[in-house]
JSON list of C-alpha atoms in Angstrom, two decimals:
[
{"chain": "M", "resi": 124, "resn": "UNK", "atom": "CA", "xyz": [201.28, 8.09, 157.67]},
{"chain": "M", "resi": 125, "resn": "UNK", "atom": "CA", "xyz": [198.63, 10.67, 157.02]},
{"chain": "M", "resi": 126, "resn": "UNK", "atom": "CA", "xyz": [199.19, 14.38, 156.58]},
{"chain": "M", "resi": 127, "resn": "UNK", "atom": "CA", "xyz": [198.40, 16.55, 159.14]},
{"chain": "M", "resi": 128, "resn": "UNK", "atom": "CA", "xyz": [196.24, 19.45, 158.71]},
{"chain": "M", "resi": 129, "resn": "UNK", "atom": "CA", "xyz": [196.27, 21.88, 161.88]},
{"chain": "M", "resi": 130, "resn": "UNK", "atom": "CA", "xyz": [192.90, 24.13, 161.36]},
{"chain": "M", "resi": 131, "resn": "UNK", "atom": "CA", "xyz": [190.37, 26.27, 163.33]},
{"chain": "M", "resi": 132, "resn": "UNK", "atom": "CA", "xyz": [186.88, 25.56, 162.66]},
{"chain": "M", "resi": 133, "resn": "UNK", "atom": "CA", "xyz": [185.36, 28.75, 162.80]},
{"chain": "M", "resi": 134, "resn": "UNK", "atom": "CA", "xyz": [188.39, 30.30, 160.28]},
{"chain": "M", "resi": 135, "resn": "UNK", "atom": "CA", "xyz": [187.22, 30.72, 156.78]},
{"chain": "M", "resi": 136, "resn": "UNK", "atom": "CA", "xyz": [190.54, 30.19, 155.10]},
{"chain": "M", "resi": 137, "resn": "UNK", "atom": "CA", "xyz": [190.43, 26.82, 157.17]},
{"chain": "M", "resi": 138, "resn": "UNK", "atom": "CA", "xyz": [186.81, 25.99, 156.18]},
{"chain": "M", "resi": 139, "resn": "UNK", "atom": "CA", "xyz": [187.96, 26.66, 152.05]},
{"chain": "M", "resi": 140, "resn": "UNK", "atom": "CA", "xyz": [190.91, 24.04, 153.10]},
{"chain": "M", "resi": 141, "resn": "UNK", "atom": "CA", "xyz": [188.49, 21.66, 154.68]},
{"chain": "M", "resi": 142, "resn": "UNK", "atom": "CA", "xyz": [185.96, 21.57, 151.86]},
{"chain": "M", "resi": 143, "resn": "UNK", "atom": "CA", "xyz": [188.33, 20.94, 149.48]},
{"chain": "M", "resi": 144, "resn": "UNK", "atom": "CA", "xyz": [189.65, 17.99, 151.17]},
{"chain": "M", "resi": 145, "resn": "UNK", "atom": "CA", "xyz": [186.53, 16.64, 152.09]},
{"chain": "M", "resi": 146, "resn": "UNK", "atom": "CA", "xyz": [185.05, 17.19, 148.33]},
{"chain": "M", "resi": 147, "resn": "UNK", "atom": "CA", "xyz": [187.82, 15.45, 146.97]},
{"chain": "M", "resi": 148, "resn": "UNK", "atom": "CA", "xyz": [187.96, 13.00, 149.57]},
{"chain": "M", "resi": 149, "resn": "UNK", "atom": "CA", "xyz": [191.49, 13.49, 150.98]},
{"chain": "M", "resi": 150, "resn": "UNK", "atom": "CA", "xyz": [192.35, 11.83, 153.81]},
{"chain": "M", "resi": 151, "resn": "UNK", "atom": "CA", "xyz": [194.21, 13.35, 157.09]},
{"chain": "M", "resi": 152, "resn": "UNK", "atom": "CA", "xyz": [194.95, 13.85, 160.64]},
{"chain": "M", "resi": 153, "resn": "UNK", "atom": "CA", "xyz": [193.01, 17.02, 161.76]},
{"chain": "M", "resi": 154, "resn": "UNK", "atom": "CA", "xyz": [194.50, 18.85, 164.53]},
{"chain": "M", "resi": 155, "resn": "UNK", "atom": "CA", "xyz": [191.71, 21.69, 165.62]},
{"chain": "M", "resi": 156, "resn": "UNK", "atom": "CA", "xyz": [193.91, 24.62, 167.46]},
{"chain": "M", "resi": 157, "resn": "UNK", "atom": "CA", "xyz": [193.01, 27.08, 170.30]},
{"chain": "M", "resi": 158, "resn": "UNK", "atom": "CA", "xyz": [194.14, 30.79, 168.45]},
{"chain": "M", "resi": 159, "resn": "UNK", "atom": "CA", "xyz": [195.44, 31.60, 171.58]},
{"chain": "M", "resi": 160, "resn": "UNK", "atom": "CA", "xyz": [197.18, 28.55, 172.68]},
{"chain": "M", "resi": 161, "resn": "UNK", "atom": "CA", "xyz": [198.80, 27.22, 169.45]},
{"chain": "M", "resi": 162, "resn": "UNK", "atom": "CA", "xyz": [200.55, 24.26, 169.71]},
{"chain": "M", "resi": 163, "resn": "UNK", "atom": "CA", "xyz": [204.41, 24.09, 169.01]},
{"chain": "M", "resi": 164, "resn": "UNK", "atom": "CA", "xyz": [204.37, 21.52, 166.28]},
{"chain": "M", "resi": 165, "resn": "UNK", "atom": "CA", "xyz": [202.50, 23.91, 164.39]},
{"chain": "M", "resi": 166, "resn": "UNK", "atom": "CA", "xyz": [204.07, 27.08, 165.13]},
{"chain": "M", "resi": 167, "resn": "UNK", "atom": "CA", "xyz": [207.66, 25.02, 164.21]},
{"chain": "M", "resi": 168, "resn": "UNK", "atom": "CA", "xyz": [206.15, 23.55, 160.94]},
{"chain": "M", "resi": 169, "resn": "UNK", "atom": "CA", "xyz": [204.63, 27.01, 159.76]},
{"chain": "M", "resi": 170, "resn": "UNK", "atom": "CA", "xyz": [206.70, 30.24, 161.81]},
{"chain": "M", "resi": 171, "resn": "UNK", "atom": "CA", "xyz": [203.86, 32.78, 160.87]},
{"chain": "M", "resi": 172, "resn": "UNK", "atom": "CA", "xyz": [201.13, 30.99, 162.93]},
{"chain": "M", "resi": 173, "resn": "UNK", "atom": "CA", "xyz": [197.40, 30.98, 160.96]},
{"chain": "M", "resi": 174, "resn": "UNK", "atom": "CA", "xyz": [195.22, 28.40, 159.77]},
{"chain": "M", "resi": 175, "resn": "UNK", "atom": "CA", "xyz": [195.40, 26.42, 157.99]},
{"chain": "M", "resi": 176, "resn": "UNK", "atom": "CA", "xyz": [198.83, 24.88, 158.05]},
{"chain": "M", "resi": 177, "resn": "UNK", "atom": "CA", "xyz": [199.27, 21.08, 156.06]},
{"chain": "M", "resi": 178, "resn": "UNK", "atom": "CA", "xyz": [202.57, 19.37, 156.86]},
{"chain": "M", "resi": 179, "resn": "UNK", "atom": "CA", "xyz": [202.87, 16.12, 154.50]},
{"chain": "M", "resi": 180, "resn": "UNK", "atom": "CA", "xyz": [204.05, 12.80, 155.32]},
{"chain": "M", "resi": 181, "resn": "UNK", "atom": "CA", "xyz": [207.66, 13.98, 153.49]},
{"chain": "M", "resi": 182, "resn": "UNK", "atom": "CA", "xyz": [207.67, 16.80, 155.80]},
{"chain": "M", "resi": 183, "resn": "UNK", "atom": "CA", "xyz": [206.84, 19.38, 153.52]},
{"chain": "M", "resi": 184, "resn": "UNK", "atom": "CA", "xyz": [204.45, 21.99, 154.68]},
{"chain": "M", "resi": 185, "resn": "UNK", "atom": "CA", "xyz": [201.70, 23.97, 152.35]},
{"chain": "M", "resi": 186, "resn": "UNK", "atom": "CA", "xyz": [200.60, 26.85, 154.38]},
{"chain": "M", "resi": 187, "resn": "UNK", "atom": "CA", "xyz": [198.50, 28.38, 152.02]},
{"chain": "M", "resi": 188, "resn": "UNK", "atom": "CA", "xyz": [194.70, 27.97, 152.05]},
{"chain": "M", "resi": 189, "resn": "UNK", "atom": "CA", "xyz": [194.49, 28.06, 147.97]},
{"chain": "M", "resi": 190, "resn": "UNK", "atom": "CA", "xyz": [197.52, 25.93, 147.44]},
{"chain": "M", "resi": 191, "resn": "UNK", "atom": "CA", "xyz": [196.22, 23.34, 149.93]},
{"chain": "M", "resi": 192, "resn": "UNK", "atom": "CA", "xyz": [192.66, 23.51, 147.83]},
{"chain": "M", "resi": 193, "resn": "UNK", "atom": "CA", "xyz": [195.30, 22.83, 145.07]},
{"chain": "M", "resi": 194, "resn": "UNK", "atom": "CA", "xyz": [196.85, 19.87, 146.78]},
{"chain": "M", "resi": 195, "resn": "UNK", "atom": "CA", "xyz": [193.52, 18.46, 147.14]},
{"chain": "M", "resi": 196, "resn": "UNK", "atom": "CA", "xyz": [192.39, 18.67, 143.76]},
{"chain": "M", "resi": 197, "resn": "UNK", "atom": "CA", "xyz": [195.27, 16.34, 142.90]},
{"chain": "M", "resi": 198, "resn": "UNK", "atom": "CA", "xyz": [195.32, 15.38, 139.17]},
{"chain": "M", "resi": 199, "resn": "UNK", "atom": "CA", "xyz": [191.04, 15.93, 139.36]},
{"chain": "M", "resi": 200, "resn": "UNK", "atom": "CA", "xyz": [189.54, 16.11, 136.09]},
{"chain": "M", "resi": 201, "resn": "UNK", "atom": "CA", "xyz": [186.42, 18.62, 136.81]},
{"chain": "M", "resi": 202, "resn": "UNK", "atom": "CA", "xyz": [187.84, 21.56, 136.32]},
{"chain": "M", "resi": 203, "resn": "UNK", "atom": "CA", "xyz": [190.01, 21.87, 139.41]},
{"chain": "M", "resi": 204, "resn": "UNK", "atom": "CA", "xyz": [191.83, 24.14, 139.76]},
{"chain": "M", "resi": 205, "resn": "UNK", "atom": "CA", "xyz": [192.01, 24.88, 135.69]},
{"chain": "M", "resi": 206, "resn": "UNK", "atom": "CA", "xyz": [188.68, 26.76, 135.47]},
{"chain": "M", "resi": 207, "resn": "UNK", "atom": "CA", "xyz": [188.68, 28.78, 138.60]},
{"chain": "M", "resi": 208, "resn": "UNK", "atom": "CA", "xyz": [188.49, 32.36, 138.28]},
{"chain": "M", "resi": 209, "resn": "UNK", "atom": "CA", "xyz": [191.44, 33.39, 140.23]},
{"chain": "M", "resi": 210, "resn": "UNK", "atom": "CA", "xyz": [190.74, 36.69, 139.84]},
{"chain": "M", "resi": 211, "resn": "UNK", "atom": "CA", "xyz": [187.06, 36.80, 141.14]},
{"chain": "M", "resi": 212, "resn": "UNK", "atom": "CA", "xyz": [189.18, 34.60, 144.54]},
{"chain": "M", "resi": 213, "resn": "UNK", "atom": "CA", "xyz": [191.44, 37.82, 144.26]},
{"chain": "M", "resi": 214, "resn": "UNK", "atom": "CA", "xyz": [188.65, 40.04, 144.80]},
{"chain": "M", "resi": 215, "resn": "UNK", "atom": "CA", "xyz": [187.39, 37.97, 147.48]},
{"chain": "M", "resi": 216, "resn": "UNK", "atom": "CA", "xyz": [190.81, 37.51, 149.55]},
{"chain": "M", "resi": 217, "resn": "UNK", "atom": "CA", "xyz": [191.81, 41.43, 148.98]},
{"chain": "M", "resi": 218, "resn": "UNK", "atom": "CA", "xyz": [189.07, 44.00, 148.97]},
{"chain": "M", "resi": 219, "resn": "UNK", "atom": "CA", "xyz": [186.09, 41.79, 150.56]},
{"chain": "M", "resi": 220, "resn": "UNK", "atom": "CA", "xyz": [188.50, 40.81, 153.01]},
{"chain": "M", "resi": 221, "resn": "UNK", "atom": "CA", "xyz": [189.53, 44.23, 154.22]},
{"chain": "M", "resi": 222, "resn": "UNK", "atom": "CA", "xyz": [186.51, 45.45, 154.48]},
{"chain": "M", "resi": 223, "resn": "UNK", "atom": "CA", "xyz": [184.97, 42.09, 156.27]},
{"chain": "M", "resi": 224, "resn": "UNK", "atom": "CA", "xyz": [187.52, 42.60, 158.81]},
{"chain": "M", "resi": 225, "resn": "UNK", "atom": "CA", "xyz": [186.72, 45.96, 159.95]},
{"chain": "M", "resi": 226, "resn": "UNK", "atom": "CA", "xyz": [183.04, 45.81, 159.60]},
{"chain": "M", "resi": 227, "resn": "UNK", "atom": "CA", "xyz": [183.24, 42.22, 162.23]},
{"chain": "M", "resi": 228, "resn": "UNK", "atom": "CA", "xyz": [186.25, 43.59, 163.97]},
{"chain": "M", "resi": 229, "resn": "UNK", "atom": "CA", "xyz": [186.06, 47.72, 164.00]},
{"chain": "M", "resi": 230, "resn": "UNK", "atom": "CA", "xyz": [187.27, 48.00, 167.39]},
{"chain": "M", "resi": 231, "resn": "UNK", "atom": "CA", "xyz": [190.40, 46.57, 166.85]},
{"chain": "M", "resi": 232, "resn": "UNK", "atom": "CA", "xyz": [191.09, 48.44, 163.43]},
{"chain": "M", "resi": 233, "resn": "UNK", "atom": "CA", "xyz": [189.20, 52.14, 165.10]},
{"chain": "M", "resi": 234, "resn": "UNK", "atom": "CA", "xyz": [187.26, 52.23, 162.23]},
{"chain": "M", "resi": 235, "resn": "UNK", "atom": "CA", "xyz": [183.36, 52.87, 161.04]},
{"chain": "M", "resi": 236, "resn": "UNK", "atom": "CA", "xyz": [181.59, 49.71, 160.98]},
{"chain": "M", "resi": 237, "resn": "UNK", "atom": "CA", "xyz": [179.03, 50.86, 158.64]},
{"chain": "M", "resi": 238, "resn": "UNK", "atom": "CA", "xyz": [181.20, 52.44, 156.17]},
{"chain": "M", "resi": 239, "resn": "UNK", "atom": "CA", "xyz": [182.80, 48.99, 155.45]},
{"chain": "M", "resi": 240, "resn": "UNK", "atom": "CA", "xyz": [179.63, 47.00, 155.59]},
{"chain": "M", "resi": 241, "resn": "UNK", "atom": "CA", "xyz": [178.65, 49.37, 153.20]},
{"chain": "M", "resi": 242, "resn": "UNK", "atom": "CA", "xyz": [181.28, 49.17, 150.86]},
{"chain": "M", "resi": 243, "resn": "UNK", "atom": "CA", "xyz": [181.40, 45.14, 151.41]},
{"chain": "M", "resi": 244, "resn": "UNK", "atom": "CA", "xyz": [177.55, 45.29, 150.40]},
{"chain": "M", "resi": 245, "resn": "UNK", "atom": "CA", "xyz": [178.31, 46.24, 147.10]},
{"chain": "M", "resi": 246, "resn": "UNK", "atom": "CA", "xyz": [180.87, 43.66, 146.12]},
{"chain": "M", "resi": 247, "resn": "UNK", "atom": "CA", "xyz": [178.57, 41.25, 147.22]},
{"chain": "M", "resi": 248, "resn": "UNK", "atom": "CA", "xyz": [176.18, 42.84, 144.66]},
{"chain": "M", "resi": 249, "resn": "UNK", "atom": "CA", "xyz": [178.88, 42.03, 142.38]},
{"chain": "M", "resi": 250, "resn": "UNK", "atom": "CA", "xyz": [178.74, 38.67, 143.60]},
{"chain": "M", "resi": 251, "resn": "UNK", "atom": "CA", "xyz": [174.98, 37.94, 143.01]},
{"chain": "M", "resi": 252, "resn": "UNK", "atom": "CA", "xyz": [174.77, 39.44, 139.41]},
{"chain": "M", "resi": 253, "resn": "UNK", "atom": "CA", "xyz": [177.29, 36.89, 138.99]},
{"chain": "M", "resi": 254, "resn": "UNK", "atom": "CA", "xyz": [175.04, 34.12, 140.04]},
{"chain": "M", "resi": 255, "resn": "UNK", "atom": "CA", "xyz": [171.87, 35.11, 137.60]},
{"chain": "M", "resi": 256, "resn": "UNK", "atom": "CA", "xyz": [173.15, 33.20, 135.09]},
{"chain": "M", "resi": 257, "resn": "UNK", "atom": "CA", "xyz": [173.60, 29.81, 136.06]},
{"chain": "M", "resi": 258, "resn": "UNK", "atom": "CA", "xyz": [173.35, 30.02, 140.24]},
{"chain": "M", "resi": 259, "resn": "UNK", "atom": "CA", "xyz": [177.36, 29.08, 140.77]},
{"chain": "M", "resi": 260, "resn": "UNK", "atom": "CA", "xyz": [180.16, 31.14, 140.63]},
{"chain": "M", "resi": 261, "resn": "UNK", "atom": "CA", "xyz": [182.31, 28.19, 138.25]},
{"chain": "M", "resi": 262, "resn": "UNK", "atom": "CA", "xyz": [181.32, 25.61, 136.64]},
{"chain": "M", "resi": 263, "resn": "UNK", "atom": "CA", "xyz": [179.41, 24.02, 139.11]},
{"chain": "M", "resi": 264, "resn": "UNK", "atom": "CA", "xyz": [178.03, 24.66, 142.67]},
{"chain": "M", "resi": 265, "resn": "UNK", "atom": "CA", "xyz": [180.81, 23.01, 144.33]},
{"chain": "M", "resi": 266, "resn": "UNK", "atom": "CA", "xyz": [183.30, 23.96, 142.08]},
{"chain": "M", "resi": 267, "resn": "UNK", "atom": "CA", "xyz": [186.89, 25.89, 143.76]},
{"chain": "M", "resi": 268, "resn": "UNK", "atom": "CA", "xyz": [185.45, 29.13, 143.02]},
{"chain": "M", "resi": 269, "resn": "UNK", "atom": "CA", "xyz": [182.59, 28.82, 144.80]},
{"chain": "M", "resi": 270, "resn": "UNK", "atom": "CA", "xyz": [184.13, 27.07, 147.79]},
{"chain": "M", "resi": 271, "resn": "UNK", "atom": "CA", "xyz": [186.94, 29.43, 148.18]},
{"chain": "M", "resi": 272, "resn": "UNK", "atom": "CA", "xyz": [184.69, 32.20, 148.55]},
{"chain": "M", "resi": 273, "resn": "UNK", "atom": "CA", "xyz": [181.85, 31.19, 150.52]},
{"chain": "M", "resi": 274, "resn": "UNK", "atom": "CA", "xyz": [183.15, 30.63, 153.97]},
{"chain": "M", "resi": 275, "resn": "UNK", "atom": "CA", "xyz": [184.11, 34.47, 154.05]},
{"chain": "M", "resi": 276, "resn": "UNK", "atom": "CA", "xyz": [179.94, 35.50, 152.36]},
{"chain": "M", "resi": 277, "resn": "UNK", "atom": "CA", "xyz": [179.16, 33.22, 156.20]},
{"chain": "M", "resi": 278, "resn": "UNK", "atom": "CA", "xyz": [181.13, 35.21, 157.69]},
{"chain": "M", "resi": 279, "resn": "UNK", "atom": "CA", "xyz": [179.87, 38.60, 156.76]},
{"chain": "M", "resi": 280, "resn": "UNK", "atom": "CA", "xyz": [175.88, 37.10, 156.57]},
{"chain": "M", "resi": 281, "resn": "UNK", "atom": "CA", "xyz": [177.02, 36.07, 160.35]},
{"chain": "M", "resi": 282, "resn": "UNK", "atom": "CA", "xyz": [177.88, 39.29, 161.71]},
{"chain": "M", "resi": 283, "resn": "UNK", "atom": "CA", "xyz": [174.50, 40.82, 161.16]},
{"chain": "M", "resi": 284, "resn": "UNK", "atom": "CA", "xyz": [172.14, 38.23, 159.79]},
{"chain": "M", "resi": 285, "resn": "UNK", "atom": "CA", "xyz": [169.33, 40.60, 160.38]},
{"chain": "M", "resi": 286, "resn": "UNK", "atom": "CA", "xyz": [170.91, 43.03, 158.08]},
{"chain": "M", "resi": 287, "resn": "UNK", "atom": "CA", "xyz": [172.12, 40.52, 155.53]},
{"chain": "M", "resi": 288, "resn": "UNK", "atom": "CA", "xyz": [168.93, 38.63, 155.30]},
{"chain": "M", "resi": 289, "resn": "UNK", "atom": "CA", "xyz": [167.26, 41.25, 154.01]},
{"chain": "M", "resi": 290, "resn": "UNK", "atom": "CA", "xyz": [169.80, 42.94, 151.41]},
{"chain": "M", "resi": 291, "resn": "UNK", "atom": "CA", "xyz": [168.40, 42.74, 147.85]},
{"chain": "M", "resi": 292, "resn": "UNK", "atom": "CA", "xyz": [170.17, 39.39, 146.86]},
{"chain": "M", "resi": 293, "resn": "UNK", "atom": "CA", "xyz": [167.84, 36.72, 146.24]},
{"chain": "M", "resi": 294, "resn": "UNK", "atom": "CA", "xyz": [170.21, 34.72, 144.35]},
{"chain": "M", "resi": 295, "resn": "UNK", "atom": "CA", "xyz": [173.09, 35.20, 146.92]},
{"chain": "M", "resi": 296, "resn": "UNK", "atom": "CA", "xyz": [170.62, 34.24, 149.66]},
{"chain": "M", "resi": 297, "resn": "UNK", "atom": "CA", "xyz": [169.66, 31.23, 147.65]},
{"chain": "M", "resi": 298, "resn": "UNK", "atom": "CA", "xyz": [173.29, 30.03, 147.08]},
{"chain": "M", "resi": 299, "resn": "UNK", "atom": "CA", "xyz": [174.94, 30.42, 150.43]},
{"chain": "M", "resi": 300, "resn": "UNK", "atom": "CA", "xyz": [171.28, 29.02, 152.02]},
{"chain": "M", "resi": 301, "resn": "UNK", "atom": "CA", "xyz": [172.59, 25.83, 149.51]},
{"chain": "M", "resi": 302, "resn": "UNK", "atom": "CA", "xyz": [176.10, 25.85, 150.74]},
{"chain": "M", "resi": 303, "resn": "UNK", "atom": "CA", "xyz": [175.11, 25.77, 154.61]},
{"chain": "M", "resi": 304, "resn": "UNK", "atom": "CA", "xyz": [172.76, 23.04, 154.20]},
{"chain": "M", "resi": 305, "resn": "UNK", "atom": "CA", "xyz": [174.54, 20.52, 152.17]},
{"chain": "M", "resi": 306, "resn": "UNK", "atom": "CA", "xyz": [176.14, 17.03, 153.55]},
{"chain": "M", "resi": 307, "resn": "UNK", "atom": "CA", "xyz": [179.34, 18.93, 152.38]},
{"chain": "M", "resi": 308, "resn": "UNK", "atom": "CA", "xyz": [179.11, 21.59, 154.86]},
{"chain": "M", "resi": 309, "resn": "UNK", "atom": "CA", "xyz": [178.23, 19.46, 157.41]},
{"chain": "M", "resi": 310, "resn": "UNK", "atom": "CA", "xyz": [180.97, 17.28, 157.13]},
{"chain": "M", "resi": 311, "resn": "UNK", "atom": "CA", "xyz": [183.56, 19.76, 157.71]},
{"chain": "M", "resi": 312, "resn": "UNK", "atom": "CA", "xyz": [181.72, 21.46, 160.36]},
{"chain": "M", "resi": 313, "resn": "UNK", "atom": "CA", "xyz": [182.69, 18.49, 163.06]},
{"chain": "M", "resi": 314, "resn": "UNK", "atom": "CA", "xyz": [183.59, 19.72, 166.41]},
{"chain": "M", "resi": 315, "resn": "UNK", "atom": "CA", "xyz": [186.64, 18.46, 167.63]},
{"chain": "M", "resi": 316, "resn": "UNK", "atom": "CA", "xyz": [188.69, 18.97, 170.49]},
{"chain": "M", "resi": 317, "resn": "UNK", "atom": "CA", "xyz": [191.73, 21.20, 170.73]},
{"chain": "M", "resi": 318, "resn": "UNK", "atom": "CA", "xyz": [194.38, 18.95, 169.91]},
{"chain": "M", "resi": 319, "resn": "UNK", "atom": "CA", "xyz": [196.87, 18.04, 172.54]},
{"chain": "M", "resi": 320, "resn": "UNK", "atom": "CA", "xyz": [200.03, 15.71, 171.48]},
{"chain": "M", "resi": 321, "resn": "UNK", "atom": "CA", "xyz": [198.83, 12.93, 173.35]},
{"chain": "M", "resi": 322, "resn": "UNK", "atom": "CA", "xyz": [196.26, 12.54, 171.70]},
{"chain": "M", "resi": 323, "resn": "UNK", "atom": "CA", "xyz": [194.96, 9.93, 169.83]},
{"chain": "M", "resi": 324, "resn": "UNK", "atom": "CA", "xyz": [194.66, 10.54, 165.57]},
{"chain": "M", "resi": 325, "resn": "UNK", "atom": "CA", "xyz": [191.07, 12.38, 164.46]},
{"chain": "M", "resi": 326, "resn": "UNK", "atom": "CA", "xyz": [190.88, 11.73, 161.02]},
{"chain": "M", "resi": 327, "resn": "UNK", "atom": "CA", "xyz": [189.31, 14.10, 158.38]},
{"chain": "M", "resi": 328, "resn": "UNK", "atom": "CA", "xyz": [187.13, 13.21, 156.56]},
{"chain": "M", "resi": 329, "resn": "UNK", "atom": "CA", "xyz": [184.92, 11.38, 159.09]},
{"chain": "M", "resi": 330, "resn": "UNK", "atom": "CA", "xyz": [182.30, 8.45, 157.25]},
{"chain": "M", "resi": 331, "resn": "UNK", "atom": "CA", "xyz": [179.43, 9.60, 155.60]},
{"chain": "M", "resi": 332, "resn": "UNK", "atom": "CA", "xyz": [177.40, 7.40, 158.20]},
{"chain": "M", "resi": 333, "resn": "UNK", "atom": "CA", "xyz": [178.55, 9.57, 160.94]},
{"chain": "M", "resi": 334, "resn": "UNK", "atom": "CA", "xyz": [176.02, 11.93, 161.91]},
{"chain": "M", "resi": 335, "resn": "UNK", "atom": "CA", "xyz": [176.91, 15.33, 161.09]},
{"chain": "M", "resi": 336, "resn": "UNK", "atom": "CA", "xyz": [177.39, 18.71, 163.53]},
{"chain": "M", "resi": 337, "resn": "UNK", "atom": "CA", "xyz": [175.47, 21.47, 163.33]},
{"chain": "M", "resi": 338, "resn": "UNK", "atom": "CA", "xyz": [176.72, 24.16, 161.30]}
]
């Protein structure tokens, strides 16, 4: 019996899940969800609804993107989760996060787009001073730190690529340019369909021989 891992694709806390799994080549039952059609088993197994939600064969549920990163690092021996700068993730989760939200989504908060793309801008300046030294933000380019934050860096290069393409960042460019094109990011990119209880088991991880989606 695998564990289940209910997950949206487009939601970065569910892509930092994914690539976790994937990189340390975890094995479950993917359920992809509708946001506004979840499915009961989910709801039941994790009350406050978002992505992404892991319910293990025992029953016990890890609703937490970071501590299901955790759960996939296992007992790994390359630094996972040991040398991840938790408080650079921090950074990342609380004041990037605000201020992606209501630069993507200022309608719903009735705010000034521009004043939080602004102030978003220069924590991702932050972000690429950080990467002058070796190109990663850990130890390596695939390390926890780097995968934790670089679904939600998509995410903001996404909502205006012509603005973010031409920020002052070379090295920020460069790294999530690396992220997007790797087999990694491809694998966890699939495109499954909304999960119904009838259906049969997609399992995550696919092969490496299966062609990947686009991103």
């Amino acid at each position: 019996m695998l564990p289940i891992l209910y997950s949206f694709r487009r939601c970065p806390y569910a892509m930092r899940a994914r690539l976790a799994i994937a990189i340390q080549e975890r094995r479950v039952e993917l359920r992809e969800i509708v946001l506004r059609d979840k499915p009961t088993a989910m709801i039941e197994a994790s009350p406050k609804g978002t992505v992404p939600v892991l319910v293990l064969p025992d029953g016990s549920v890890i609703d937490e993107s970071l501590d299901i990163m955790r759960w996939a690092a296992g007992n790994a021996c390359d630094g996972w989760p040991t040398a991840t700068d938790m408080a650079l993730i921090a950074a990342n989760d609380g004041p990037f996060k605000h201020h992606l939200d209501r630069y993507k989504y200022a309608d719903r908060y009735g705010v000034d787009p521009v004043e939080h793309r602004d102030a978003a801008t220069v924590l991702l300046g932050d972000l690429n001073d950080r990467l002058l030294a070796t190109g990663c933000l850990g130890q390596g380019p695939q390390a926890m730190t780097d995968l934790a934050i670089m679904p939600f860096v998509r995410q903001f290069a996404a909502t205006d690529r012509g603005y973010f393409d031409v920020l002052p960042f070379d090295r920020l460019h460069t790294w999530l340019a690396r992220h997007l094109g790797s087999a990694l990011f491809a694998r966890i990119m699939i495109r499954p369909a909304p999960w119904h209880p009838r259906d049969a088991a997609t399992l995550f991880p696919l092969c490496e021989d299966v062609p990947p989606a686009e991103a």
